[in-house]
Short mmCIF file of C-alpha atoms in Angstrom, two decimals:
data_model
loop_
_atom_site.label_atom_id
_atom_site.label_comp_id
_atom_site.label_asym_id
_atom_site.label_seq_id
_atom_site.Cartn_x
_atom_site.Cartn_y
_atom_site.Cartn_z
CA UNK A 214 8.56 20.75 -13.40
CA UNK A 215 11.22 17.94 -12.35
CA UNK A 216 14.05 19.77 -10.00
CA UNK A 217 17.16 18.39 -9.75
CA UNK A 218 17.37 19.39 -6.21
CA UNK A 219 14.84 16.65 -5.35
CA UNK A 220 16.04 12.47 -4.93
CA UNK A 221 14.50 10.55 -7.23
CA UNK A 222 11.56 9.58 -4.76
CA UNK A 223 10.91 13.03 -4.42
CA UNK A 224 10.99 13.82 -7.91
CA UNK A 225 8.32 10.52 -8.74
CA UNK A 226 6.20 12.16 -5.73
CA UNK A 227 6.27 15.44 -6.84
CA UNK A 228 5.26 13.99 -11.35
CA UNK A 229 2.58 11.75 -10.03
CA UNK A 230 0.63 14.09 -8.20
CA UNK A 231 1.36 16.81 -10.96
CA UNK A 232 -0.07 13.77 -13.15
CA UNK A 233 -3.06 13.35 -11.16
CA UNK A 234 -3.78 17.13 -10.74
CA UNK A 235 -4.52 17.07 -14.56
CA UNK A 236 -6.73 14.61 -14.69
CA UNK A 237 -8.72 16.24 -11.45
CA UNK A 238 -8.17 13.92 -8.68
CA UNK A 239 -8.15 15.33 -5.84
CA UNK A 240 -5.75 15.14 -2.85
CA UNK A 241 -6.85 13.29 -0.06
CA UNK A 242 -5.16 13.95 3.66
CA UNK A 243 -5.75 11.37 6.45
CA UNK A 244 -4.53 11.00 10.38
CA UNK A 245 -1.75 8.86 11.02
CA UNK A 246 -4.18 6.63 12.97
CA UNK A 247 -7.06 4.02 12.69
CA UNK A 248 -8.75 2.26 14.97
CA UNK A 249 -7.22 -1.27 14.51
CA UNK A 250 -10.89 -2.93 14.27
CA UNK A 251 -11.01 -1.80 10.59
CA UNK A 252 -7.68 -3.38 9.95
CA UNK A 253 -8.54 -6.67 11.92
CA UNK A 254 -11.83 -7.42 10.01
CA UNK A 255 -10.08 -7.38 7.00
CA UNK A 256 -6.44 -8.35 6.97
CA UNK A 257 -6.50 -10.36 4.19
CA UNK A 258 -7.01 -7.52 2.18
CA UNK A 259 -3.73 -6.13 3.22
CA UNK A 260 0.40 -6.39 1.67
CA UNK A 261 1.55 -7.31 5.22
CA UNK A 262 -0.06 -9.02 8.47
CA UNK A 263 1.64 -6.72 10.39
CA UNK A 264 0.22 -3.62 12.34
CA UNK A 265 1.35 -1.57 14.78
CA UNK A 266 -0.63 -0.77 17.69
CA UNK A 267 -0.94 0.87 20.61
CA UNK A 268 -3.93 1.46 23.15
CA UNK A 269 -5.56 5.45 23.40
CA UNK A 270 -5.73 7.98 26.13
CA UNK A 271 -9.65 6.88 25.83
CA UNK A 272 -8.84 3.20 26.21
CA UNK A 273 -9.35 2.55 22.45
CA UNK A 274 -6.86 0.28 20.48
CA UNK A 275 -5.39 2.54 17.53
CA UNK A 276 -2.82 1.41 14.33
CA UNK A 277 -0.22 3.21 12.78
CA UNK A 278 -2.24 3.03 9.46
CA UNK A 279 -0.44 -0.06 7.15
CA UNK A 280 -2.39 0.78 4.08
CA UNK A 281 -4.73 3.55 2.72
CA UNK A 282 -7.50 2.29 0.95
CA UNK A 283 -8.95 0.87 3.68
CA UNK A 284 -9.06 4.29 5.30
CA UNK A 285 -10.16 6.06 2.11
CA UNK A 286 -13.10 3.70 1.86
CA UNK A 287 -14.25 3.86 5.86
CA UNK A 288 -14.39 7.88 5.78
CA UNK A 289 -16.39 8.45 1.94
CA UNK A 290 -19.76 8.16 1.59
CA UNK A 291 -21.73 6.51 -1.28
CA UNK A 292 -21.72 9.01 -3.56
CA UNK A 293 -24.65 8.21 -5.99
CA UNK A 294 -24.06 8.23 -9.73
CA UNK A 295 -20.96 10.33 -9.80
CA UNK A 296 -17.17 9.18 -8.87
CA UNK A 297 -15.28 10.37 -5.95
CA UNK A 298 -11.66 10.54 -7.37
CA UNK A 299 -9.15 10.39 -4.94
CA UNK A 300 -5.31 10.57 -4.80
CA UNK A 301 -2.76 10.53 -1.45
CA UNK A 302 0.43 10.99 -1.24
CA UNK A 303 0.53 9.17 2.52
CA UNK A 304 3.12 7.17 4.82
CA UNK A 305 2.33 3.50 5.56
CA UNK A 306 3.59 1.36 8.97
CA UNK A 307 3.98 -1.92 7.57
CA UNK A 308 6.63 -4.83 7.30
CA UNK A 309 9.04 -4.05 4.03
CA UNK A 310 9.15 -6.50 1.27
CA UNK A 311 11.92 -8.05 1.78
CA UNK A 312 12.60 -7.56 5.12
CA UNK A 313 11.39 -8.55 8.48
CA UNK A 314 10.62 -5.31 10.18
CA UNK A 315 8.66 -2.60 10.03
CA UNK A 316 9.38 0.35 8.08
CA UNK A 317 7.96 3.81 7.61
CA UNK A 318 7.08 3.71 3.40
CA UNK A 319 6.11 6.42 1.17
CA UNK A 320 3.01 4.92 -1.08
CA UNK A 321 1.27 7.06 -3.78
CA UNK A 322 -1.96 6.20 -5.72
CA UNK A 323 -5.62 7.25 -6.61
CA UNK A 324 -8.94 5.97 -5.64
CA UNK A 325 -12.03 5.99 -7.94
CA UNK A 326 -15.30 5.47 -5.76
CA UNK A 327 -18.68 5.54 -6.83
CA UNK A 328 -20.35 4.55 -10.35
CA UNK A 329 -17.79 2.69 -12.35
CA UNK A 330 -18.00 2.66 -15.36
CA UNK A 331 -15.93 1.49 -18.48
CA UNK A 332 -14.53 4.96 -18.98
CA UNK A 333 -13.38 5.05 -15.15
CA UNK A 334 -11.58 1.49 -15.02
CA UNK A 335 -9.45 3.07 -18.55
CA UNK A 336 -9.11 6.01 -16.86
CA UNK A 337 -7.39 4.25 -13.71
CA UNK A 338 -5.65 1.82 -15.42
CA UNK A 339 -4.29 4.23 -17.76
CA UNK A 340 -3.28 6.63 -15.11
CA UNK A 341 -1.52 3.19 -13.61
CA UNK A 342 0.11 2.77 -16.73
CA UNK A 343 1.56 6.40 -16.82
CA UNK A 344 2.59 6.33 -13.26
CA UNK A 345 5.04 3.49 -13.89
CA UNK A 346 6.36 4.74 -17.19
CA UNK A 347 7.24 7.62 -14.89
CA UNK A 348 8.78 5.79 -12.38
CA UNK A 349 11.15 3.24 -14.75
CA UNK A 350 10.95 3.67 -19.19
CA UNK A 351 11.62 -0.11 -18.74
CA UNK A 352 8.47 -1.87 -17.57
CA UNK A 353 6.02 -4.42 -18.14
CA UNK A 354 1.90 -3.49 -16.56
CA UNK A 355 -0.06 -6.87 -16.48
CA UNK A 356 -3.42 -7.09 -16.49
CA UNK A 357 -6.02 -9.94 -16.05
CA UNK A 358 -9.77 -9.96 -15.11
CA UNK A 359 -11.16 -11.89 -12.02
CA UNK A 360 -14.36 -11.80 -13.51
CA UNK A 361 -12.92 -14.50 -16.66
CA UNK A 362 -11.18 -16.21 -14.72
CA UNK A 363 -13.96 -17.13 -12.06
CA UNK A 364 -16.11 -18.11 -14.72
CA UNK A 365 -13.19 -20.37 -16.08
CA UNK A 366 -12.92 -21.73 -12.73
CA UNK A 367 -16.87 -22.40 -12.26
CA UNK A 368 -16.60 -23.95 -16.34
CA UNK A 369 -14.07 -26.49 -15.01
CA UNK A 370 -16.43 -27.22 -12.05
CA UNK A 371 -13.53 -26.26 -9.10
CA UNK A 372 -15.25 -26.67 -6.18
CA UNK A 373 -16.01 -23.11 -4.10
CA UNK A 374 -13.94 -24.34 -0.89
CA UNK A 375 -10.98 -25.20 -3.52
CA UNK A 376 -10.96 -22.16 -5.36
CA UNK A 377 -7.98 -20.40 -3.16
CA UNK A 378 -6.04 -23.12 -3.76
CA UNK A 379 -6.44 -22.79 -7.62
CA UNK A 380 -5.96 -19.43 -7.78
CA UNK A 381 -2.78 -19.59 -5.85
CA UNK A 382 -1.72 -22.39 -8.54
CA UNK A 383 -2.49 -19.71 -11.22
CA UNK A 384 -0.89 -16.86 -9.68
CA UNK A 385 2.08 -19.44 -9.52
CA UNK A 386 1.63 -20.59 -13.18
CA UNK A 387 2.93 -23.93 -11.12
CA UNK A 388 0.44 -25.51 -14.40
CA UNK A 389 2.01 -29.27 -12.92
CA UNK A 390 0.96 -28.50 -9.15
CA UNK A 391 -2.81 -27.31 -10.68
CA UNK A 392 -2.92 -30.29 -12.79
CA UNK A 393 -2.33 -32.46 -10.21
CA UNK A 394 -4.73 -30.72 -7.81
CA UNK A 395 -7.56 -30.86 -10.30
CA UNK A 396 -6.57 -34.60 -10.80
CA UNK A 397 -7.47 -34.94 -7.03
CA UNK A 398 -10.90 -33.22 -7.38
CA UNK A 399 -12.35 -35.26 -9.90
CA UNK A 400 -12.49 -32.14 -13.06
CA UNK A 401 -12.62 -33.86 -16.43
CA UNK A 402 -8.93 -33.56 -17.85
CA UNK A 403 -10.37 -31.55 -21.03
CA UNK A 404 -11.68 -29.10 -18.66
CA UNK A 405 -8.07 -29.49 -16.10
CA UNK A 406 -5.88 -28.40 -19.14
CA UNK A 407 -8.25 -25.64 -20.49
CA UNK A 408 -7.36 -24.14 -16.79
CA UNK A 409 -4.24 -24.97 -16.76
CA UNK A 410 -3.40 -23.18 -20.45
CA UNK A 411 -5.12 -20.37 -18.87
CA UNK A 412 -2.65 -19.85 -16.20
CA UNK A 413 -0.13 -19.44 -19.48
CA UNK A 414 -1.90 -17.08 -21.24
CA UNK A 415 0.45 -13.83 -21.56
CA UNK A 416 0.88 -11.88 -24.78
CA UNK A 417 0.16 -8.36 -25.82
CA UNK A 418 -3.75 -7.04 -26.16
CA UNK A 419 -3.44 -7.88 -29.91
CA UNK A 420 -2.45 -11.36 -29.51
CA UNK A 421 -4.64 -12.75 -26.59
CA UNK A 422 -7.95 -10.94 -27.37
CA UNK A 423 -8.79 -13.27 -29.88
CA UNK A 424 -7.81 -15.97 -27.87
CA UNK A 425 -10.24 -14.59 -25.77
CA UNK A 426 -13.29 -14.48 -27.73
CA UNK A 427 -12.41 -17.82 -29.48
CA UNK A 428 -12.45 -19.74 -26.59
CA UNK A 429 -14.63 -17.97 -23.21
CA UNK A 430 -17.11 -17.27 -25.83
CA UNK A 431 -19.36 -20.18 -24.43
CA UNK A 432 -17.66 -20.02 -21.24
CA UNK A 433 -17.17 -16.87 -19.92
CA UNK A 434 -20.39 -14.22 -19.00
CA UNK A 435 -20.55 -12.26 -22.49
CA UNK A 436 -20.57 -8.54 -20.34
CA UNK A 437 -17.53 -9.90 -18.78
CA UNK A 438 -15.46 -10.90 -22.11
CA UNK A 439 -16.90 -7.34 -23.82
CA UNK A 440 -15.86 -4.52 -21.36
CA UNK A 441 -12.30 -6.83 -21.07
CA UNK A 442 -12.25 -6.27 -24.76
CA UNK A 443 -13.18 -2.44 -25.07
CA UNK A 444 -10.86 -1.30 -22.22
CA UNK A 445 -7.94 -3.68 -23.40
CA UNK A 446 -7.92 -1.96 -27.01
CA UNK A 447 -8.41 1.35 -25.58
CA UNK A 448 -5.14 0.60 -23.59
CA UNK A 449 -3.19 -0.81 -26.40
CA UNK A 450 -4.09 2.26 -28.14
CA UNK A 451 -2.64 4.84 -25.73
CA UNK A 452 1.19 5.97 -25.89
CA UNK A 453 2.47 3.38 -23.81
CA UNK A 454 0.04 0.84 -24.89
CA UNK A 455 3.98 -1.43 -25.54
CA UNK A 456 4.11 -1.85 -21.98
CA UNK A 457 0.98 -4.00 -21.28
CA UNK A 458 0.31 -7.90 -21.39
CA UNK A 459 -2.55 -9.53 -20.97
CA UNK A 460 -1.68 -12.38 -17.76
CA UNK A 461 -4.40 -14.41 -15.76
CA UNK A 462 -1.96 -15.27 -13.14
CA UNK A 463 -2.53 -11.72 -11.79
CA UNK A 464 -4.40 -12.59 -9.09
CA UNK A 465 -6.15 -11.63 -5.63
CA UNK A 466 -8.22 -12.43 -2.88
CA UNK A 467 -11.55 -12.67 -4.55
CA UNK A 468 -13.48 -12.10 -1.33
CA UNK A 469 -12.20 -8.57 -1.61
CA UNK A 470 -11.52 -7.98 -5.63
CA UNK A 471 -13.47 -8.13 -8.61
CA UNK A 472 -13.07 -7.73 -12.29
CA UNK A 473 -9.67 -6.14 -13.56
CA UNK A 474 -6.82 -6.38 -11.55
CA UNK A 475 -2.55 -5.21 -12.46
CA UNK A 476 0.29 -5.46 -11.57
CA UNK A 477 3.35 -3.25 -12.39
CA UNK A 478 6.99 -4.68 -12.94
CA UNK A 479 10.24 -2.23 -13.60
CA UNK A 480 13.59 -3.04 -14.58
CA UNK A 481 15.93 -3.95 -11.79
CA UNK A 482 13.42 -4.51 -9.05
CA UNK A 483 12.81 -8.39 -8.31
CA UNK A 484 8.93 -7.59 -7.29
CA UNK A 485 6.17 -5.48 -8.46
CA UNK A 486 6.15 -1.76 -7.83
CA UNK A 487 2.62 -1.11 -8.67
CA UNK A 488 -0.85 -2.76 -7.96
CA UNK A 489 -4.42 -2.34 -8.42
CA UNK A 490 -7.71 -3.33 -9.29
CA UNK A 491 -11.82 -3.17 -8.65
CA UNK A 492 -12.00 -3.86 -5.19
CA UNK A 493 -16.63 -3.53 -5.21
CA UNK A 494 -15.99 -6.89 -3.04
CA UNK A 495 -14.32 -5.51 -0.08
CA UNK A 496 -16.96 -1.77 -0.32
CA UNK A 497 -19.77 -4.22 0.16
CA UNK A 498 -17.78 -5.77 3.07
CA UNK A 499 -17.85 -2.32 4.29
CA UNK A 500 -21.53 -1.90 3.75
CA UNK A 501 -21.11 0.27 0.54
CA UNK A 502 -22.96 0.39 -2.43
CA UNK A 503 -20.53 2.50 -4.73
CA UNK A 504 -17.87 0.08 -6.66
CA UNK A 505 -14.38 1.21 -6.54
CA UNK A 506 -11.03 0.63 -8.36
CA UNK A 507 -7.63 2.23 -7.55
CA UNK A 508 -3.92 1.18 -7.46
CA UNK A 509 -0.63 2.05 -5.26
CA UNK A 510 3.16 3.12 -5.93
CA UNK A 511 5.18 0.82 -3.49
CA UNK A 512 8.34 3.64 -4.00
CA UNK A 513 9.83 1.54 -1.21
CA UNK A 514 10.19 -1.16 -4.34
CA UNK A 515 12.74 1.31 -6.04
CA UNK A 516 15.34 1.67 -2.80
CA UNK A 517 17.24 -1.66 -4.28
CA UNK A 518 18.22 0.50 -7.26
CA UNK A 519 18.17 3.92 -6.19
CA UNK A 520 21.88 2.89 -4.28
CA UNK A 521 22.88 3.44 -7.38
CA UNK A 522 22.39 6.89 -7.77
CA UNK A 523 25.07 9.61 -7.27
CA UNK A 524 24.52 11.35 -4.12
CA UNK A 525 25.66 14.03 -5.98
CA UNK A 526 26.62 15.80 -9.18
CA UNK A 527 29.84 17.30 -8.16
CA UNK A 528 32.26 17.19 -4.92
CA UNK A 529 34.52 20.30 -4.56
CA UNK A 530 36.81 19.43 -2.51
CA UNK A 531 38.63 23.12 -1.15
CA UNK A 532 41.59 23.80 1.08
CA UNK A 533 40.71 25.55 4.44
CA UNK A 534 41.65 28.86 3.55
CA UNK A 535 40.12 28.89 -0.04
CA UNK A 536 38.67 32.09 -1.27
CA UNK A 537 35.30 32.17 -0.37
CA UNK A 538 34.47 34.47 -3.40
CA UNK A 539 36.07 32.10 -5.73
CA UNK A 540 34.46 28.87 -4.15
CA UNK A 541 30.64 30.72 -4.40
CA UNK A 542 31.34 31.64 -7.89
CA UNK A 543 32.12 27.75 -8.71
CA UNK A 544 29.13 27.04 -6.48
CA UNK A 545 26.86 29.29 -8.50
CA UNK A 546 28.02 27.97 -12.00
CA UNK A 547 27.52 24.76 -11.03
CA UNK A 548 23.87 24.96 -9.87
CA UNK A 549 23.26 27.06 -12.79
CA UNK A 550 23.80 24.47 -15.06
CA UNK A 551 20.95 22.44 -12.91
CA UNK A 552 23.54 20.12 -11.00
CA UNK A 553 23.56 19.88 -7.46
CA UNK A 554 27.32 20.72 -5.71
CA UNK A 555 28.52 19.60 -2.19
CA UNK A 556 31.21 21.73 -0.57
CA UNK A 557 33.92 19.98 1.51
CA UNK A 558 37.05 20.55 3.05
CA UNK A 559 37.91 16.86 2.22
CA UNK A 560 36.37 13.78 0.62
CA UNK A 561 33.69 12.18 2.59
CA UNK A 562 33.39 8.69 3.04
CA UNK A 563 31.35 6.70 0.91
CA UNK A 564 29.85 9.81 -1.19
CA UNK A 565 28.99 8.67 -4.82
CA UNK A 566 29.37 11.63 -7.24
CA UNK A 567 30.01 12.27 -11.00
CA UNK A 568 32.83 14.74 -10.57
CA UNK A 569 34.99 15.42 -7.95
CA UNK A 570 36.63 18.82 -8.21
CA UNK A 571 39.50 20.08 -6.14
CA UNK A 572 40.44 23.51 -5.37
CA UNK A 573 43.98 24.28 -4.88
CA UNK A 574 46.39 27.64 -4.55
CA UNK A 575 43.41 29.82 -6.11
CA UNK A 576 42.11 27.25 -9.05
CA UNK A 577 39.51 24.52 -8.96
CA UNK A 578 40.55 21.72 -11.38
CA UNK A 579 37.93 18.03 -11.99
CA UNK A 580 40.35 15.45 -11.44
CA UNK A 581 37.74 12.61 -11.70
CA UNK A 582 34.42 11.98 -14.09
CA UNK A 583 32.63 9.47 -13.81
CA UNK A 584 29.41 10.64 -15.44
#
């Protein structure tokens, strides 16, 4: 149950895992520490470049760990037919969005390893989808599959060492810039502008899915185009199914992802909060056989609005020789109502609150609301 003596970050920590406890996920604990050779081979797979190291008693160079899939992935095994799901609740060194220096960063998320199937990616994506309705009401979760869209790329005949460069058009929706490019290659301008109006694609499950079938039918691999389909409606279907859009300018670094991939956008913060996708790219990078799909909380995304929070819900503000009988008794009826009270002989600096109470000669009087 949500306390009101937890922050807000605490309080999205403490629903999420509650969240994934129902849906039996289990927690997953890991060191502080990697060796940084599993980060080298495969930076491109992570947010920032940036990792801290440091060299071992035994001569080996470690990392403060910058992201936790990569961990997750290096100590499972293949597990078969069934699905190792995973959730963590860890601490990631990394550079801040934002900023240029590294910062300590609460992330939350789940892992699905193993056999995945169409039931798993809903399952995931739908656990995504609840985890930022939990965080902000307001939000938007885009999804697109890399799947269609490499198969649109290989219909317009992109050549494979220009296909970065497309997909960074696309994840622009910079449609002149791709245009242009595929002008410079040689691609028939039929084919150019069928890319290019798929980098503008973006509309609700109900409105793009035909689009869809109409026009990848004799494009796009038909296995491809029907689990897009099932999960998509599935989605649509669920409670919060108003929050998703269909967008192929989601995109990643195909040498690592595969198939869907999201993104999660709430109101008030200028980047996305939330990210996933099947990642069976970068587990047989890592010598795995088992696919995988999961997805990460950035809660460092939500400092930019949690400034404006109250620090608290009241200030009582008593003189030094108050009654202390009289000042618990406030205390208690305060807390009992399920706000939070800070005690103070006068009015810090800087303190936001929603009422500011004074005590004075025996009474305690709110002389400002704000709430």
């Amino acid at each position: 149950m949500k306390s009101s003596q937890l922050n807000p970050g605490e309080n999205l920590i403490f629903l999420l895992r509650e969240l994934y406890d129902k849906y039996g996920y289990s927690r997953y604990k890991m060191n502080k520490f990697e060796e940084y050779d599993l980060y080298a081979k495969n930076k491109d797979f992570l947010i920032s470049d940036g990792v801290i190291t440091f060299t071992d008693t035994n001569g080996k160079l470690m990392a403060l760990k910058p992201d936790v899939t990569l961990s997750i992935v290096k100590n499972t095994k293949d597990s078969g037919n069934t699905v190792q799901k995973l959730y963590y609740n860890e601490n990631v060194y990394r550079v801040s969005k934002g900023t240029s220096s590294f910062k300590e960063i609460t992330q939350v998320g789940l892992e699905a390893i193993g056999n995945i199937d169409e039931y798993c990616i809903f399952e995931v994506i739908s656990l995504a989808v609840k985890s930022l309705v939990c965080a902000e009401k307001n939000c938007i979760m885009e999804i697109s599959h890399l799947g269609l869209l490499s198969d649109i790329i290989n219909y317009a005949g992109v050549p494979k060492s220009e296909i970065k460069k497309v997909i960074h058009f696309i994840g622009e929706k910079n449609v002149h810039e791709l245009l242009a490019f595929c002008h410079t290659l040689g691609i028939e301008k039929e084919k150019a502008e069928f890319l290019a109006n798929t980098a503008k694609i973006y509309g609700t499950p109900g409105d793009v899915l035909p689009w869809i079938r109409e026009n990848l039918k004799d494009i796009a691999d038909e296995k491809n185009i029907e689990i897009f389909e099932n999960v998509m409606t599935a989605l649509n279907q669920e409670e919060n199914g108003d929050v998703i859009r269909i967008d192929f300018s989601v995109v990643d670094d195909l040498r690592y992802y595969n198939g869907f991939v999201f993104k999660g956008f709430a109101e008030g913060v200028p980047t996305s909060v939330l990210s996933g996708g099947q990642y069976d790219a970068l587990m047989k990078n890592m010598k795995r056989q088992s696919g995988a799909i999961g997805f990460a909380v950035y809660l460092d995304s939500f400092e930019s609005t949690a400034s404006s929070e109250y620090d608290v819900d009241v200030l009582l503000v008593y003189s030094k020789n108050a009654d202390i009988a009289l000042l618990k008794k406030t205390a208690d009826e305060i807390i009992a109502k399920g706000e939070s009270v800070l005690m103070q002989t006068e009015k810090p600096d800087g303190i936001k609150y929603k009422r500011l109470l004074i005590e004075k000669d025996g009474e305690v009087v709110c002389v400002e609301n704000n709430a």
